């Protein structure tokens, strides 16, 4: 008994993945081929029926014509009685033969043509109708998802959101029901097409045997065993179809008995798994359609090894979108959409902005891509390594939110295990990390009282008569940056400690889901470095340039930079001991420009001690018209001017 090996799984109807759509296209192609073949076969069967029906009419006409011979008035008809009797006998035989032909034509119509017509009009037409219903339901679901994806994140109308969510759930349930009915019909068609091919020929053969049985019993005996086996096969396939149809009906009832939250986006009850090294699902990707216009497409993404793959609907296989090794994944704000994140290549030249359907998917995608970026998938047990690294990082990194709370946080023991490539002489294991700079209320009020001097990012002040360490500075350059974090370090005169601090800060932000950063203006002068709030022009923190012992840009991500600041440590109760801290920033442009400006400021500061050296240095530098400030390329640009008070999310 032939078995059906390919089936559409009803359990995959809800996810509607490209793999399922690809398999569905194979079933649809098979149904289209079957429809064309059925039409051609039916034409041949109708031609046989027409020929047999014509044969019956012809034999009937022949029998009548034979009897008409007696009625003919032949001038020379004398002595034709034998001929007439013979023709009458022939007429009787032909009449009996005619009855057999008429019966055969009736049996061909009932047992061969009618089943094929019924198969075409019922089963194949049902497939075509269900296909159209499924297509309409899919289009309505896509339209509902587009409307849902456009819901604003802030100040959204809860009533509107509830209506859109109900609409998405209704459309998704409608698509799910249509898909399962369509899948069931296509699965059943694999059985019914066999029955449809065998049953007409079985009826045709039976009719022919009945036709010849009256005069040829031998032929009937030779065909009995064969026809018996064909009949048994037909009955077996029909019984198997009934059993499988009952199983599909039971599975359909079970799948439809779930709660409505299954169809609602962003209603996952399962906790977030942060140790994944593989992920697949639908995401919205932002594509540029012009200089300033963008479009969002909903595509199926999945990870394969260290690559991010994308598979459009209808495609047989997916294609690589981006190599994830050593890439950075951070949440971003994009077009007032929720759950957006950005993937940036190590060289910073390639980036993708994607949008997840819900918060759980959003966090799992970010964690999974970060795990893959660390090349965990190359280990023998990637899941175990991801879990161990996640737990170790949670113990080794403790976030704090301001300078005032640095001493209040718990630090893990010094014996915490570390990765072999991370030298402990650079940073003490378990060193707390500061992720933001928060001004005390008293300091904020002092800087905003009447008469206080506010610093402008372009070097101007409200009161030029006030004393300031930047008033007589020969260099003032402003950069748009985002503060990533700072931490205490052991060494202060090597760039490796900056790279290691950046790595730990970015890892801690990813582990603790701290993605938002406030944009600030980093002002570099020949005497100090200031971090200024772009909205209030209040100085968040200021560093003397002479205390900066080292500075460097990231080796792979050119937008990251950091510097080492030297301070004093009196904690031992003895002499003043030097202490070092690394401050990490993300710039809107290359970090090398900030490092160049800091180096230029230190050169000017040193040259001030020697008037001749200072004069030589100033000759090589372009100055403003009044000869007061060095002219450097502006780094704030239109992007900084357009930046609003809302917090941004780091792309590091």
XYZ file of C-alpha atoms in Angstrom:
652
model
C 0.000 0.000 0.000
C 1.569 3.355 -1.002
C 2.083 5.826 1.831
C 2.011 9.619 1.820
C 5.438 10.875 2.974
C 4.992 14.646 2.762
C 2.550 16.505 4.969
C 1.964 20.083 6.036
C 2.193 20.228 9.840
C -0.738 22.011 11.431
C 1.452 22.984 14.393
C 3.474 25.283 12.128
C 0.442 27.058 10.719
C 0.522 29.781 13.409
C 4.204 30.676 13.014
C 3.875 30.770 9.226
C 7.642 30.534 8.713
C 9.330 30.743 5.287
C 10.141 27.021 5.553
C 6.445 26.237 5.914
C 5.604 28.658 3.088
C 8.254 27.003 0.914
C 6.776 23.552 1.592
C 3.310 25.008 0.990
C 4.419 26.260 -2.423
C 5.467 22.691 -3.291
C 1.989 21.438 -2.346
C 0.387 24.251 -4.370
C 2.540 23.432 -7.366
C 1.547 19.778 -7.019
C -2.139 20.790 -6.859
C -1.745 22.955 -9.977
C -0.097 20.119 -11.881
C -2.837 17.769 -10.726
C -5.520 20.224 -11.927
C -3.996 20.453 -15.419
C -3.609 16.697 -15.665
C -7.158 16.111 -14.393
C -8.593 18.389 -17.075
C -6.691 16.542 -19.792
C -7.627 13.147 -18.391
C -11.275 14.152 -18.124
C -11.261 15.225 -21.768
C -9.961 11.784 -22.767
C -12.571 10.069 -20.612
C -15.346 12.195 -22.069
C -14.108 11.316 -25.520
C -14.275 7.591 -24.633
C -17.765 8.085 -23.229
C -18.798 9.983 -26.360
C -17.393 7.258 -28.570
C -19.150 4.561 -26.565
C -22.410 6.489 -26.542
C -22.056 7.017 -30.287
C -21.398 3.294 -30.593
C -24.665 2.553 -28.803
C -26.572 4.976 -31.019
C -24.844 3.576 -34.095
C -25.712 -0.049 -33.233
C -29.280 0.989 -32.521
C -29.444 2.723 -35.877
C -27.853 -0.321 -37.479
C -30.428 -2.657 -35.961
C -33.261 -0.471 -37.244
C -31.703 -0.249 -40.670
C -31.393 -4.005 -40.868
C -35.103 -4.362 -40.121
C -35.935 -1.751 -42.736
C -34.566 -3.975 -45.440
C -37.796 -6.007 -45.440
C -39.859 -2.879 -46.003
C -37.935 -1.760 -49.005
C -39.732 -2.134 -52.360
C -37.058 -3.620 -54.449
C -38.025 -4.311 -58.018
C -35.884 -7.385 -58.000
C -36.644 -8.417 -54.407
C -38.001 -11.790 -55.171
C -36.177 -14.574 -53.426
C -34.704 -12.342 -50.654
C -36.492 -14.107 -47.737
C -33.243 -15.770 -46.551
C -31.505 -12.511 -46.713
C -34.352 -10.892 -44.828
C -34.360 -13.628 -42.144
C -30.607 -13.410 -41.872
C -30.734 -9.661 -41.538
C -33.496 -9.948 -38.946
C -31.286 -12.332 -36.983
C -28.457 -9.908 -37.367
C -30.783 -7.124 -36.294
C -31.737 -9.048 -33.161
C -28.090 -9.710 -32.394
C -27.204 -6.110 -33.068
C -30.123 -4.997 -30.885
C -28.849 -7.189 -28.051
C -25.385 -5.823 -28.719
C -26.836 -2.341 -28.700
C -28.309 -2.915 -25.246
C -24.847 -3.959 -24.071
C -23.281 -0.860 -25.633
C -25.917 1.376 -24.069
C -25.343 -0.251 -20.701
C -21.579 0.133 -21.158
C -22.003 3.822 -22.032
C -24.152 4.341 -18.929
C -21.568 2.571 -16.737
C -18.728 4.637 -18.251
C -20.658 7.810 -17.475
C -21.445 6.757 -13.902
C -18.229 4.982 -12.920
C -15.537 6.791 -14.928
C -16.619 10.277 -16.040
C -18.772 11.281 -13.054
C -16.133 10.518 -10.320
C -13.538 12.512 -12.239
C -15.942 15.424 -12.740
C -16.838 15.284 -9.032
C -13.141 15.241 -8.061
C -12.467 18.281 -10.219
C -15.527 20.281 -9.177
C -15.397 19.406 -5.479
C -11.841 18.726 -4.346
C -9.812 20.844 -6.759
C -12.268 23.732 -6.599
C -12.147 23.548 -2.793
C -8.347 23.826 -2.904
C -8.592 26.901 -5.129
C -11.197 28.512 -2.847
C -9.215 27.804 0.334
C -6.083 29.176 -1.306
C -7.857 32.444 -2.050
C -9.267 32.634 1.502
C -5.808 31.959 2.957
C -4.246 34.628 0.754
C -6.844 37.199 1.836
C -6.381 36.277 5.516
C -2.582 36.575 5.162
C -2.909 40.024 3.569
C -5.255 41.185 6.351
C -2.812 39.885 8.972
C 0.100 41.675 7.318
C -1.918 44.902 7.224
C -2.829 44.506 10.916
C 0.834 43.872 11.835
C 1.903 46.993 9.931
C -0.672 49.027 11.869
C 0.505 47.469 15.146
C 4.162 48.083 14.363
C 3.414 51.775 13.842
C 2.001 52.251 17.349
C 3.979 55.063 19.002
C 6.016 54.270 22.074
C 5.272 57.392 24.107
C 1.950 58.930 25.029
C 0.122 56.246 23.148
C -3.636 55.929 23.291
C -4.422 52.810 25.329
C -7.838 52.481 23.720
C -6.298 52.633 20.264
C -3.624 50.129 21.284
C -6.249 47.728 22.625
C -8.234 47.998 19.394
C -5.146 47.369 17.282
C -4.135 44.400 19.462
C -7.628 42.913 19.131
C -7.499 43.478 15.402
C -4.116 41.713 15.189
C -5.430 38.822 17.297
C -8.569 38.540 15.149
C -6.606 38.602 11.895
C -4.010 36.169 13.228
C -6.703 33.760 14.412
C -8.473 34.093 11.060
C -5.242 33.372 9.218
C -4.522 30.441 11.558
C -7.936 28.893 10.887
C -7.667 29.462 7.133
C -4.138 28.014 7.093
C -5.156 24.872 8.982
C -8.159 24.307 6.719
C -5.963 24.873 3.678
C -3.236 22.534 5.026
C -5.804 19.838 5.839
C -7.255 20.067 2.324
C -3.800 19.861 0.722
C -2.834 16.894 2.916
C -6.088 15.119 2.091
C -5.552 15.854 -1.591
C -2.513 13.572 -1.538
C -4.865 10.698 -0.746
C -7.813 11.805 -2.831
C -5.810 12.234 -6.025
C -4.847 8.573 -5.832
C -8.432 7.553 -5.313
C -9.487 9.894 -8.124
C -7.004 8.276 -10.499
C -7.823 4.694 -9.540
C -11.587 4.811 -9.069
C -12.556 5.872 -12.669
C -10.314 3.277 -14.243
C -11.645 0.696 -11.854
C -15.209 1.569 -12.887
C -14.266 1.603 -16.563
C -12.629 -1.814 -16.325
C -15.622 -3.259 -14.474
C -17.945 -1.905 -17.164
C -15.858 -3.413 -19.938
C -15.764 -6.775 -18.164
C -19.521 -6.709 -17.665
C -19.810 -5.902 -21.362
C -17.716 -8.879 -22.414
C -18.841 -11.226 -19.656
C -21.939 -12.375 -21.486
C -19.928 -13.686 -24.388
C -16.473 -14.128 -22.891
C -16.415 -15.627 -19.390
C -12.778 -16.485 -19.806
C -11.766 -12.844 -19.963
C -13.720 -12.123 -16.826
C -12.001 -14.923 -14.911
C -8.582 -13.635 -15.942
C -9.420 -10.099 -14.676
C -11.150 -10.998 -11.418
C -7.997 -11.357 -9.323
C -6.516 -8.092 -10.618
C -9.723 -6.144 -10.108
C -10.059 -7.611 -6.652
C -6.601 -6.376 -5.670
C -7.322 -2.895 -7.083
C -10.596 -2.746 -5.159
C -8.832 -3.756 -1.928
C -6.191 -1.087 -2.450
C -8.837 1.546 -3.059
C -10.711 0.615 0.109
C -7.466 0.634 2.127
C -6.561 4.145 0.947
C -10.040 5.414 1.769
C -9.882 3.914 5.278
C -6.412 5.452 5.820
C -7.732 8.805 4.637
C -10.580 8.604 7.142
C -8.200 7.821 10.023
C -5.781 10.610 9.082
C -8.625 13.066 8.576
C -9.904 12.293 12.077
C -6.427 12.862 13.532
C -6.186 16.220 11.735
C -9.630 17.234 12.938
C -8.668 16.335 16.520
C -5.369 18.241 16.231
C -7.198 21.230 14.789
C -9.664 21.287 17.695
C -6.791 21.045 20.195
C -4.791 23.855 18.566
C -7.842 26.117 18.414
C -8.649 25.561 22.096
C -5.707 27.699 23.296
C -6.131 31.072 24.963
C -6.477 34.175 22.813
C -3.188 35.556 24.178
C -1.376 33.132 21.859
C -2.496 35.312 18.957
C -1.626 38.605 20.671
C 1.826 40.131 20.206
C 3.940 41.106 23.211
C 2.040 38.796 25.601
C 4.727 36.157 26.227
C 4.532 34.499 29.620
C 7.836 32.626 29.258
C 10.839 34.380 30.890
C 13.635 35.773 28.739
C 16.417 33.305 27.931
C 19.696 35.218 27.855
C 21.903 32.191 27.130
C 20.730 31.506 23.568
C 23.231 31.041 20.749
C 20.563 30.492 18.069
C 17.465 32.527 17.308
C 14.855 32.702 14.554
C 11.730 34.743 13.995
C 10.153 37.626 12.158
C 11.692 41.106 12.482
C 11.032 44.453 10.844
C 14.087 45.811 9.019
C 14.524 49.456 8.068
C 15.534 50.067 4.457
C 16.387 53.398 2.906
C 14.199 54.218 -0.102
C 15.684 57.639 -0.763
C 17.912 60.298 0.695
C 15.605 60.924 3.659
C 12.854 58.312 3.271
C 12.809 54.832 4.756
C 10.586 51.773 4.573
C 10.136 48.872 6.986
C 9.856 45.294 5.721
C 8.774 42.307 7.816
C 11.149 39.412 7.057
C 12.142 36.133 8.663
C 15.606 36.264 10.276
C 17.631 33.435 11.783
C 21.181 32.838 12.944
C 23.445 30.222 11.421
C 26.824 29.859 13.054
C 28.276 33.356 13.256
C 26.045 34.817 10.539
C 22.703 36.594 10.550
C 20.511 35.165 7.783
C 17.324 36.432 6.156
C 14.787 34.413 4.199
C 11.969 36.190 2.356
C 8.677 34.432 1.902
C 8.643 32.064 -1.027
C 12.431 31.710 -1.075
C 13.854 28.200 -0.978
C 16.765 29.161 1.281
C 18.005 32.156 3.242
C 20.879 34.487 2.441
C 23.535 36.001 4.699
C 22.865 39.542 5.884
C 25.783 40.254 8.237
C 28.782 38.537 9.842
C 28.149 38.786 13.593
C 31.675 37.995 14.813
C 32.938 40.871 16.992
C 29.942 43.007 16.033
C 28.106 45.218 18.536
C 24.381 45.053 19.283
C 22.637 47.832 21.181
C 19.111 49.173 21.525
C 18.278 52.382 19.646
C 15.477 54.882 19.300
C 14.239 54.868 15.703
C 11.255 56.712 14.206
C 9.288 56.483 17.463
C 9.060 52.695 17.133
C 9.301 50.286 20.008
C 11.730 47.402 20.482
C 14.331 48.621 17.971
C 17.982 47.585 18.096
C 21.009 48.131 15.885
C 23.735 45.722 14.778
C 27.040 47.361 13.861
C 29.975 45.622 12.182
C 33.402 45.767 13.888
C 34.673 48.456 11.491
C 31.520 50.550 12.014
C 30.835 50.819 8.277
C 27.855 48.454 8.153
C 24.823 48.646 10.430
C 21.271 47.293 10.487
C 18.276 48.601 12.412
C 15.719 45.924 13.292
C 12.460 45.929 15.250
C 11.192 42.995 17.305
C 7.541 42.133 17.805
C 7.578 42.146 21.612
C 9.773 42.869 24.609
C 10.765 39.224 25.159
C 11.811 38.794 21.530
C 13.589 42.161 21.687
C 15.733 41.193 24.709
C 16.395 37.640 23.496
C 17.551 38.871 20.079
C 19.992 41.351 21.666
C 21.378 38.736 24.088
C 21.625 36.046 21.386
C 23.453 38.306 18.931
C 25.836 39.459 21.658
C 26.543 35.818 22.571
C 27.251 35.000 18.924
C 29.450 38.093 18.632
C 31.682 36.593 21.347
C 32.049 33.456 19.151
C 30.558 31.226 21.835
C 29.029 29.072 19.086
C 32.521 27.714 18.277
C 32.832 25.983 21.664
C 31.860 22.356 22.334
C 28.866 23.288 24.498
C 27.740 26.808 23.476
C 24.654 26.903 25.720
C 26.621 25.988 28.838
C 29.333 28.534 28.023
C 26.725 31.269 27.491
C 25.058 30.474 30.829
C 28.402 30.415 32.660
C 29.557 33.714 31.132
C 26.234 35.323 31.944
C 26.391 34.220 35.599
C 30.064 35.199 35.924
C 29.422 38.624 34.451
C 26.494 39.203 36.784
C 28.785 38.509 39.764
C 31.787 40.411 38.404
C 30.026 43.594 37.304
C 27.843 45.700 39.599
C 26.344 48.842 38.039
C 26.084 52.147 39.932
C 24.343 55.320 38.807
C 26.343 58.241 40.245
C 29.614 59.278 41.880
C 27.850 59.680 45.200
C 26.945 55.979 45.401
C 30.300 54.460 44.430
C 31.162 53.321 47.967
C 27.704 51.931 48.713
C 27.721 49.053 46.257
C 28.818 45.518 46.916
C 32.009 44.387 45.179
C 32.542 40.677 44.506
C 35.498 38.945 46.179
C 38.913 39.291 44.600
C 39.081 35.565 43.951
C 36.409 35.820 41.224
C 37.427 33.725 38.230
C 38.332 35.615 35.104
C 39.030 34.763 31.506
C 42.693 33.778 30.856
C 43.268 36.632 28.386
C 42.255 39.393 30.867
C 45.331 40.420 32.952
C 44.328 41.232 36.521
C 47.109 43.785 36.849
C 45.088 46.190 34.669
C 41.765 46.152 36.532
C 40.878 44.597 39.863
C 38.246 41.878 39.347
C 34.818 42.985 40.570
C 35.522 46.714 40.241
C 32.194 48.636 40.263
C 31.211 50.452 37.082
C 29.523 53.839 36.902
C 27.059 54.184 34.008
C 25.896 57.792 34.389
C 26.973 61.151 35.791
C 24.314 62.678 38.042
C 24.793 66.170 39.473
C 23.886 66.697 43.141
C 20.936 69.064 43.550
C 23.042 71.679 45.342
C 25.621 71.837 42.573
C 22.909 72.130 39.927
C 21.358 75.074 41.780
C 24.717 76.766 42.259
C 25.412 76.711 38.523
C 21.992 78.134 37.671
C 21.756 80.974 40.224
C 21.656 84.557 39.048
C 25.085 85.745 38.082
C 26.416 82.272 37.471
C 28.355 81.819 34.270
C 26.947 79.229 31.847
C 29.215 77.646 29.293
C 28.164 77.636 25.653
C 29.413 74.786 23.431
C 30.732 77.348 20.973
C 33.027 78.984 23.532
C 30.797 81.955 24.411
C 29.593 82.832 27.914
C 26.796 84.819 29.428
C 29.245 86.925 31.419
C 32.620 87.456 29.852
C 33.918 89.172 32.998
C 33.700 86.038 35.138
C 36.790 84.023 35.984
C 37.055 80.716 34.186
C 39.766 78.291 33.341
C 38.561 78.385 29.723
C 38.321 82.177 29.408
C 41.913 82.585 28.231
C 42.185 79.203 26.555
C 43.675 79.056 23.070
C 41.748 75.889 22.234
C 38.062 75.108 22.554
C 36.516 72.236 20.632
C 33.124 70.614 21.277
C 32.176 67.026 20.443
C 28.779 65.316 20.682
C 29.335 62.232 22.835
C 27.485 59.728 24.985
C 28.993 58.709 28.298
C 29.226 54.888 28.462
C 30.803 54.382 31.878
C 33.825 54.739 34.117
C 35.711 52.496 36.509
C 38.813 52.482 38.661
C 41.911 50.829 37.170
C 45.356 49.894 38.413
C 47.533 51.163 35.553
C 47.393 54.669 34.123
C 50.014 54.858 31.401
C 49.023 52.121 28.927
C 46.334 52.035 26.261
C 45.555 48.384 27.049
C 43.822 49.406 30.267
C 41.501 51.675 28.218
C 40.629 48.830 25.852
C 39.944 46.452 28.764
C 37.798 49.033 30.571
C 35.759 49.622 27.393
C 35.206 45.880 27.029
C 33.992 45.507 30.615
C 31.718 48.575 30.395
C 30.055 47.377 27.173
C 29.697 43.836 28.537
C 28.112 45.129 31.734
C 25.644 47.297 29.791
C 24.602 44.322 27.678
C 24.213 42.023 30.693
C 22.165 44.495 32.738
C 20.157 45.775 29.727
C 21.415 49.325 30.265
C 21.124 50.652 26.728
C 19.992 54.258 27.083
C 22.619 56.989 27.281
C 22.272 60.755 27.493
C 23.952 62.837 24.829
C 26.359 65.469 26.144
C 28.878 67.951 24.795
C 32.525 67.143 25.513
C 34.465 70.419 25.486
C 38.236 70.091 25.151
C 40.348 73.156 25.924
C 44.043 73.684 26.481
C 43.509 73.471 30.235
C 40.613 71.136 30.939
C 37.968 68.722 29.638
C 34.331 69.458 30.443
C 31.186 67.360 30.035
C 28.261 69.759 29.447
C 24.510 69.169 29.370
C 23.413 70.401 25.897
C 19.995 71.561 27.154
C 20.881 73.463 30.319
C 24.564 74.217 29.513
C 25.374 73.011 33.029
C 28.792 71.426 33.454
C 28.290 67.876 34.664
C 31.939 67.217 35.441
C 35.303 68.829 34.683
C 38.808 67.337 34.451
C 42.116 69.120 34.396
C 43.995 68.270 31.218
C 47.203 67.776 33.175
C 45.518 64.900 35.061
C 44.804 62.985 31.821
C 47.647 60.454 31.598
C 46.542 58.391 28.608
C 43.879 58.463 25.881
C 43.023 56.198 22.955
C 40.310 55.303 20.440
C 38.965 51.763 20.187
C 40.947 49.555 17.808
C 37.862 48.048 16.083
C 35.001 50.481 16.698
C 36.385 53.891 15.751
C 33.481 55.726 17.420
C 34.590 54.633 20.902
C 37.287 56.461 22.845
C 38.413 56.799 26.419
C 41.016 58.428 28.632
C 42.728 57.711 31.954
C 42.382 60.300 34.721
C 44.842 60.430 37.604
C 43.645 61.298 41.079
C 44.744 60.970 44.686
C 44.052 58.080 47.053
C 44.259 58.816 50.817
C 42.489 55.636 51.869
C 45.632 54.026 53.327
C 46.140 56.879 55.772
C 49.689 57.471 54.603
C 51.144 59.513 51.817
C 49.167 60.589 48.825
C 48.943 57.599 46.464
C 47.990 58.051 42.798
C 44.721 56.484 41.659
C 43.513 56.021 38.102
C 40.075 55.882 36.491
C 39.059 55.224 32.886
C 36.188 57.187 31.311
C 34.660 55.657 28.147
C 32.627 57.625 25.579
C 30.892 57.006 22.267
C 31.223 59.833 19.740
C 29.050 60.691 16.763
C 32.232 60.740 14.687
C 35.644 59.113 14.959
C 37.199 58.908 18.402
C 40.607 59.646 16.911
C 39.513 63.276 16.411
C 38.851 63.665 20.144
C 42.210 62.053 20.933
C 43.915 64.409 18.487
C 42.255 67.416 20.135
C 43.271 66.262 23.648
C 46.851 65.772 22.454
C 46.793 69.222 20.866
C 45.532 70.734 24.128
C 48.335 69.093 26.089
C 50.894 70.376 23.559
C 49.523 73.917 23.918
C 49.578 73.603 27.704
C 53.235 72.534 27.630
C 54.157 75.187 25.046
C 52.781 77.971 27.285
C 55.835 77.554 29.491
C 58.060 78.511 26.564
C 56.834 81.626 24.689
C 58.995 80.827 21.648
C 57.681 77.256 21.418
C 54.138 78.545 21.831
C 54.664 81.078 19.026
C 55.992 78.375 16.711
C 53.042 76.137 17.549
C 50.502 78.900 16.950
C 52.010 79.709 13.560
C 51.192 76.192 12.372
C 47.573 76.379 13.607
C 44.635 78.270 11.977
C 43.077 80.830 14.324
C 39.808 82.723 14.479
C 39.644 86.309 13.196
C 40.383 87.694 16.669
C 43.311 85.299 17.096
C 41.789 83.834 20.239
C 40.762 80.229 19.458
C 42.140 77.515 17.256
C 39.955 76.665 14.292
C 39.080 72.977 14.258
C 36.387 71.167 12.294
C 33.043 71.327 14.082
C 31.921 67.931 15.342
C 28.486 68.734 16.687
C 26.846 69.402 13.300
C 23.198 69.273 12.482
C 22.759 66.024 14.338
C 23.611 67.680 17.644
C 21.456 70.702 16.945
C 18.512 68.438 16.183
C 19.021 66.317 19.276
C 16.126 66.658 21.662
C 16.016 66.311 25.429
C 15.099 62.626 25.196
C 17.726 60.078 26.033
C 19.331 58.197 23.190
C 20.488 54.623 23.093
C 24.103 53.760 22.464
C 25.004 52.061 19.188
C 28.260 50.693 20.632
